[in-house]
CSV table of N, CA and C in Angstrom, one decimal:
chain,number,residue,atom,x,y,z
T,1,UNK,N,138.2,95.2,63.4
T,1,UNK,CA,139.1,94.1,63.4
T,1,UNK,C,138.3,92.9,62.7
T,2,UNK,N,139.0,92.3,61.7
T,2,UNK,CA,138.4,91.1,61.1
T,2,UNK,C,139.0,89.8,61.6
T,3,UNK,N,138.7,88.7,61.0
T,3,UNK,CA,139.2,87.4,61.5
T,3,UNK,C,140.7,87.3,61.3
T,4,UNK,N,141.3,88.0,60.4
T,4,UNK,CA,142.7,87.8,60.1
T,4,UNK,C,143.5,88.7,61.0
T,5,UNK,N,142.9,89.7,61.6
T,5,UNK,CA,143.7,90.6,62.5
T,5,UNK,C,143.5,90.3,63.9
T,6,UNK,N,144.6,90.4,64.7
T,6,UNK,CA,144.5,90.1,66.1
T,6,UNK,C,145.5,91.0,66.8
T,7,UNK,N,145.2,91.6,67.9
T,7,UNK,CA,146.2,92.4,68.6
T,7,UNK,C,147.4,91.7,69.0
T,8,UNK,N,148.6,92.2,68.8
T,8,UNK,CA,149.8,91.6,69.2
T,8,UNK,C,150.4,90.6,68.2
T,9,UNK,N,149.8,90.4,67.1
T,9,UNK,CA,150.3,89.5,66.1
T,9,UNK,C,150.2,90.3,64.7
T,10,UNK,N,151.3,90.1,64.0
T,10,UNK,CA,151.3,90.7,62.6
T,10,UNK,C,150.7,89.7,61.6
T,11,UNK,N,150.2,90.3,60.6
T,11,UNK,CA,149.6,89.4,59.5
T,11,UNK,C,150.7,88.5,58.9
T,12,UNK,N,150.3,87.2,58.8
T,12,UNK,CA,151.3,86.2,58.2
T,12,UNK,C,152.2,85.6,59.3
T,13,UNK,N,152.2,86.1,60.5
T,13,UNK,CA,153.1,85.5,61.5
T,13,UNK,C,152.5,84.2,61.9
T,14,UNK,N,153.4,83.2,62.0
T,14,UNK,CA,153.0,81.9,62.5
T,14,UNK,C,152.9,81.9,64.0
T,15,UNK,N,151.7,81.4,64.4
T,15,UNK,CA,151.4,81.3,65.8
T,15,UNK,C,151.1,79.9,66.2
T,16,UNK,N,151.8,79.4,67.2
T,16,UNK,CA,151.6,78.0,67.7
T,16,UNK,C,150.8,78.1,69.0
T,17,UNK,N,149.7,77.3,69.0
T,17,UNK,CA,148.9,77.3,70.2
T,17,UNK,C,148.9,75.8,70.8
T,18,UNK,N,149.2,75.7,72.0
T,18,UNK,CA,149.2,74.4,72.7
T,18,UNK,C,148.1,74.4,73.7
T,19,UNK,N,147.4,73.2,73.7
T,19,UNK,CA,146.3,73.1,74.6
T,19,UNK,C,146.3,71.6,75.1
T,20,UNK,N,145.8,71.4,76.3
T,20,UNK,CA,145.7,70.1,76.9
T,20,UNK,C,144.2,69.8,77.0
T,21,UNK,N,143.8,68.6,76.6
T,21,UNK,CA,142.4,68.2,76.8
T,21,UNK,C,142.3,67.5,78.1
T,22,UNK,N,141.4,68.1,79.0
T,22,UNK,CA,141.3,67.5,80.3
T,22,UNK,C,140.0,66.8,80.5
T,23,UNK,N,139.1,66.8,79.5
T,23,UNK,CA,137.8,66.1,79.6
T,23,UNK,C,138.0,64.6,79.5
T,24,UNK,N,137.8,63.8,80.5
T,24,UNK,CA,138.1,62.4,80.5
T,24,UNK,C,137.0,61.6,79.7
T,25,UNK,N,135.9,62.3,79.3
T,25,UNK,CA,134.8,61.7,78.6
T,25,UNK,C,133.7,61.3,79.6
T,26,UNK,N,132.7,60.6,79.1
T,26,UNK,CA,131.6,60.2,79.9
T,26,UNK,C,132.0,59.1,80.9
T,27,UNK,N,131.3,59.0,82.0
T,27,UNK,CA,131.7,57.9,83.0
T,27,UNK,C,131.4,56.5,82.4
T,28,UNK,N,132.2,55.6,82.9
T,28,UNK,CA,132.0,54.2,82.4
T,28,UNK,C,130.5,53.7,82.6
T,29,UNK,N,129.9,53.2,81.6
T,29,UNK,CA,128.5,52.8,81.8
T,29,UNK,C,128.3,51.4,82.4
T,30,UNK,N,129.3,50.5,82.3
T,30,UNK,CA,129.1,49.1,82.8
T,30,UNK,C,128.8,49.1,84.3
T,31,UNK,N,129.5,49.8,85.1
T,31,UNK,CA,129.1,49.8,86.6
T,31,UNK,C,127.6,50.3,86.8
T,32,UNK,N,127.3,51.3,86.0
T,32,UNK,CA,125.9,51.8,86.2
T,32,UNK,C,124.9,50.8,85.7
T,33,UNK,N,125.2,50.2,84.6
T,33,UNK,CA,124.3,49.1,84.1
T,33,UNK,C,124.2,48.0,85.0
T,34,UNK,N,125.3,47.6,85.6
T,34,UNK,CA,125.3,46.5,86.6
T,34,UNK,C,124.4,46.8,87.8
T,35,UNK,N,124.5,48.1,88.3
T,35,UNK,CA,123.7,48.5,89.4
T,35,UNK,C,122.2,48.4,89.0
T,36,UNK,N,121.9,48.9,87.8
T,36,UNK,CA,120.5,48.9,87.3
T,36,UNK,C,120.0,47.4,87.2
T,37,UNK,N,120.9,46.6,86.6
T,37,UNK,CA,120.5,45.1,86.5
T,37,UNK,C,120.2,44.5,87.9
T,38,UNK,N,121.0,44.8,88.9
T,38,UNK,CA,120.8,44.3,90.2
T,38,UNK,C,119.5,44.8,90.8
T,39,UNK,N,119.2,46.1,90.6
T,39,UNK,CA,118.0,46.7,91.1
T,39,UNK,C,116.8,46.1,90.5
T,40,UNK,N,116.9,45.9,89.1
T,40,UNK,CA,115.7,45.3,88.4
T,40,UNK,C,115.5,43.9,88.9
T,41,UNK,N,116.6,43.2,89.0
T,41,UNK,CA,116.5,41.8,89.5
T,41,UNK,C,115.9,41.7,90.8
T,42,UNK,N,116.3,42.5,91.8
T,42,UNK,CA,115.7,42.5,93.1
T,42,UNK,C,114.2,42.9,93.0
T,43,UNK,N,113.8,43.9,92.2
T,43,UNK,CA,112.4,44.3,92.1
T,43,UNK,C,111.6,43.1,91.5
T,44,UNK,N,112.1,42.4,90.5
T,44,UNK,CA,111.4,41.3,89.9
T,44,UNK,C,111.3,40.2,90.9
T,45,UNK,N,112.3,39.9,91.7
T,45,UNK,CA,112.2,38.8,92.7
T,45,UNK,C,111.2,39.2,93.7
T,46,UNK,N,111.1,40.4,94.2
T,46,UNK,CA,110.1,40.8,95.1
T,46,UNK,C,108.7,40.7,94.5
T,47,UNK,N,108.6,41.2,93.3
T,47,UNK,CA,107.3,41.1,92.6
T,47,UNK,C,106.8,39.7,92.4
T,48,UNK,N,107.7,38.8,92.0
T,48,UNK,CA,107.4,37.4,91.9
T,48,UNK,C,107.0,36.8,93.2
T,49,UNK,N,107.7,37.1,94.3
T,49,UNK,CA,107.3,36.6,95.6
T,49,UNK,C,106.0,37.1,96.0
T,50,UNK,N,105.7,38.4,95.8
T,50,UNK,CA,104.4,38.9,96.1
T,50,UNK,C,103.3,38.3,95.3
T,51,UNK,N,103.6,38.1,94.0
T,51,UNK,CA,102.6,37.4,93.1
T,51,UNK,C,102.3,36.0,93.6
T,52,UNK,N,103.4,35.3,93.9
T,52,UNK,CA,103.2,33.9,94.3
T,52,UNK,C,102.4,33.8,95.6
T,53,UNK,N,102.7,34.7,96.5
T,53,UNK,CA,102.0,34.8,97.8
T,53,UNK,C,100.5,35.1,97.6
T,54,UNK,N,100.3,36.0,96.7
T,54,UNK,CA,98.9,36.4,96.3
T,54,UNK,C,98.2,35.3,95.7
T,55,UNK,N,98.9,34.5,94.8
T,55,UNK,CA,98.3,33.4,94.2
T,55,UNK,C,97.9,32.3,95.2
T,56,UNK,N,98.8,32.1,96.1
T,56,UNK,CA,98.5,31.1,97.2
T,56,UNK,C,97.3,31.5,98.0
T,57,UNK,N,97.3,32.8,98.4
T,57,UNK,CA,96.2,33.3,99.2
T,57,UNK,C,94.9,33.2,98.4
T,58,UNK,N,94.9,33.6,97.1
T,58,UNK,CA,93.7,33.5,96.3
T,58,UNK,C,93.3,32.0,96.1
T,59,UNK,N,94.2,31.1,95.9
T,59,UNK,CA,93.8,29.7,95.8
T,59,UNK,C,93.2,29.2,97.1
T,60,UNK,N,93.8,29.6,98.2
T,60,UNK,CA,93.2,29.2,99.5
T,60,UNK,C,91.8,29.7,99.7
T,61,UNK,N,91.6,31.0,99.3
T,61,UNK,CA,90.3,31.6,99.4
T,61,UNK,C,89.3,30.9,98.5
T,62,UNK,N,89.7,30.5,97.3
T,62,UNK,CA,88.8,29.8,96.4
T,62,UNK,C,88.4,28.5,97.0
T,63,UNK,N,89.3,27.8,97.5
T,63,UNK,CA,89.1,26.5,98.1
T,63,UNK,C,88.1,26.6,99.3
T,64,UNK,N,88.3,27.7,100.1
T,64,UNK,CA,87.4,27.9,101.2
T,64,UNK,C,86.0,28.3,100.7
T,65,UNK,N,85.9,29.1,99.7
T,65,UNK,CA,84.6,29.5,99.2
T,65,UNK,C,83.8,28.2,98.6
T,66,UNK,N,84.6,27.4,97.9
T,66,UNK,CA,83.9,26.2,97.4
T,66,UNK,C,83.5,25.3,98.5
T,67,UNK,N,84.3,25.2,99.5
T,67,UNK,CA,84.0,24.4,100.7
T,67,UNK,C,82.7,24.9,101.3
T,68,UNK,N,82.7,26.2,101.5
T,68,UNK,CA,81.5,26.9,102.1
T,68,UNK,C,80.2,26.6,101.3
T,69,UNK,N,80.4,26.7,100.0
T,69,UNK,CA,79.2,26.5,99.1
T,69,UNK,C,78.7,25.1,99.2
T,70,UNK,N,79.6,24.1,99.3
T,70,UNK,CA,79.2,22.7,99.4
T,70,UNK,C,78.4,22.4,100.7
T,71,UNK,N,78.8,23.2,101.8
T,71,UNK,CA,78.2,23.0,103.1
T,71,UNK,C,76.7,23.5,103.0
T,72,UNK,N,76.4,24.4,102.2
T,72,UNK,CA,75.0,24.9,102.1
T,72,UNK,C,74.0,24.1,101.5
Protein backbone atom coordinates (compact mmCIF):
# COMPACT_ATOMS: atom_id res chain seq x y z
CA UNK A 1 0.00 0.00 0.00
CA UNK A 2 1.39 3.42 -0.89
CA UNK A 3 0.43 6.91 0.26
CA UNK A 4 -2.40 7.17 -2.29
CA UNK A 5 -4.10 3.94 -1.31
CA UNK A 6 -6.10 3.45 1.84
CA UNK A 7 -8.48 0.64 2.79
CA UNK A 8 -12.15 1.59 2.45
CA UNK A 9 -11.55 4.48 0.05
CA UNK A 10 -11.27 4.36 -3.69
CA UNK A 11 -8.68 6.38 -5.55
CA UNK A 12 -9.85 9.91 -6.32
CA UNK A 13 -12.69 9.80 -3.78
CA UNK A 14 -13.08 13.04 -1.83
CA UNK A 15 -12.70 12.48 1.87
CA UNK A 16 -13.51 15.14 4.45
CA UNK A 17 -11.93 14.89 7.85
CA UNK A 18 -13.12 16.95 10.79
CA UNK A 19 -11.07 17.45 13.89
CA UNK A 20 -11.29 19.59 16.98
CA UNK A 21 -8.25 21.19 18.53
CA UNK A 22 -8.38 20.75 22.28
CA UNK A 23 -4.93 21.99 23.22
CA UNK A 24 -5.52 25.32 24.98
CA UNK A 25 -1.86 26.28 24.61
CA UNK A 26 0.68 27.09 27.30
CA UNK A 27 -0.46 28.35 30.70
CA UNK A 28 -0.62 32.11 31.13
CA UNK A 29 2.78 33.39 32.15
CA UNK A 30 1.80 36.61 33.92
CA UNK A 31 0.58 34.93 37.15
CA UNK A 32 3.74 32.81 37.24
CA UNK A 33 5.93 35.85 36.67
CA UNK A 34 4.05 37.76 39.37
CA UNK A 35 4.66 34.91 41.84
CA UNK A 36 8.35 34.89 40.93
CA UNK A 37 8.57 38.67 41.30
CA UNK A 38 7.00 38.47 44.76
CA UNK A 39 9.36 35.68 45.81
CA UNK A 40 12.40 37.58 44.53
CA UNK A 41 11.24 40.75 46.26
CA UNK A 42 10.79 38.90 49.57
CA UNK A 43 14.23 37.30 49.22
CA UNK A 44 15.86 40.66 48.48
CA UNK A 45 14.08 42.28 51.42
CA UNK A 46 15.29 39.53 53.74
CA UNK A 47 18.81 39.71 52.30
CA UNK A 48 18.91 43.48 52.73
CA UNK A 49 17.66 43.19 56.30
CA UNK A 50 20.32 40.60 57.12
CA UNK A 51 22.99 42.71 55.43
CA UNK A 52 21.95 45.83 57.36
CA UNK A 53 21.87 43.88 60.61
CA UNK A 54 25.31 42.50 59.83
CA UNK A 55 26.62 45.95 58.99
CA UNK A 56 25.28 47.27 62.28
CA UNK A 57 26.87 44.40 64.17
CA UNK A 58 30.15 44.90 62.33
CA UNK A 59 30.14 48.65 63.01
CA UNK A 60 29.43 48.06 66.70
CA UNK A 61 32.27 45.52 66.86
CA UNK A 62 34.71 47.94 65.19
CA UNK A 63 33.77 50.69 67.63
CA UNK A 64 34.31 48.26 70.51
CA UNK A 65 37.71 47.18 69.15
CA UNK A 66 38.82 50.78 68.71
CA UNK A 67 37.65 51.58 72.20
CA UNK A 68 39.52 48.57 73.60
CA UNK A 69 42.71 49.57 71.76
CA UNK A 70 42.54 53.11 73.15
CA UNK A 71 42.27 51.76 76.69
CA UNK A 72 45.57 49.88 76.32
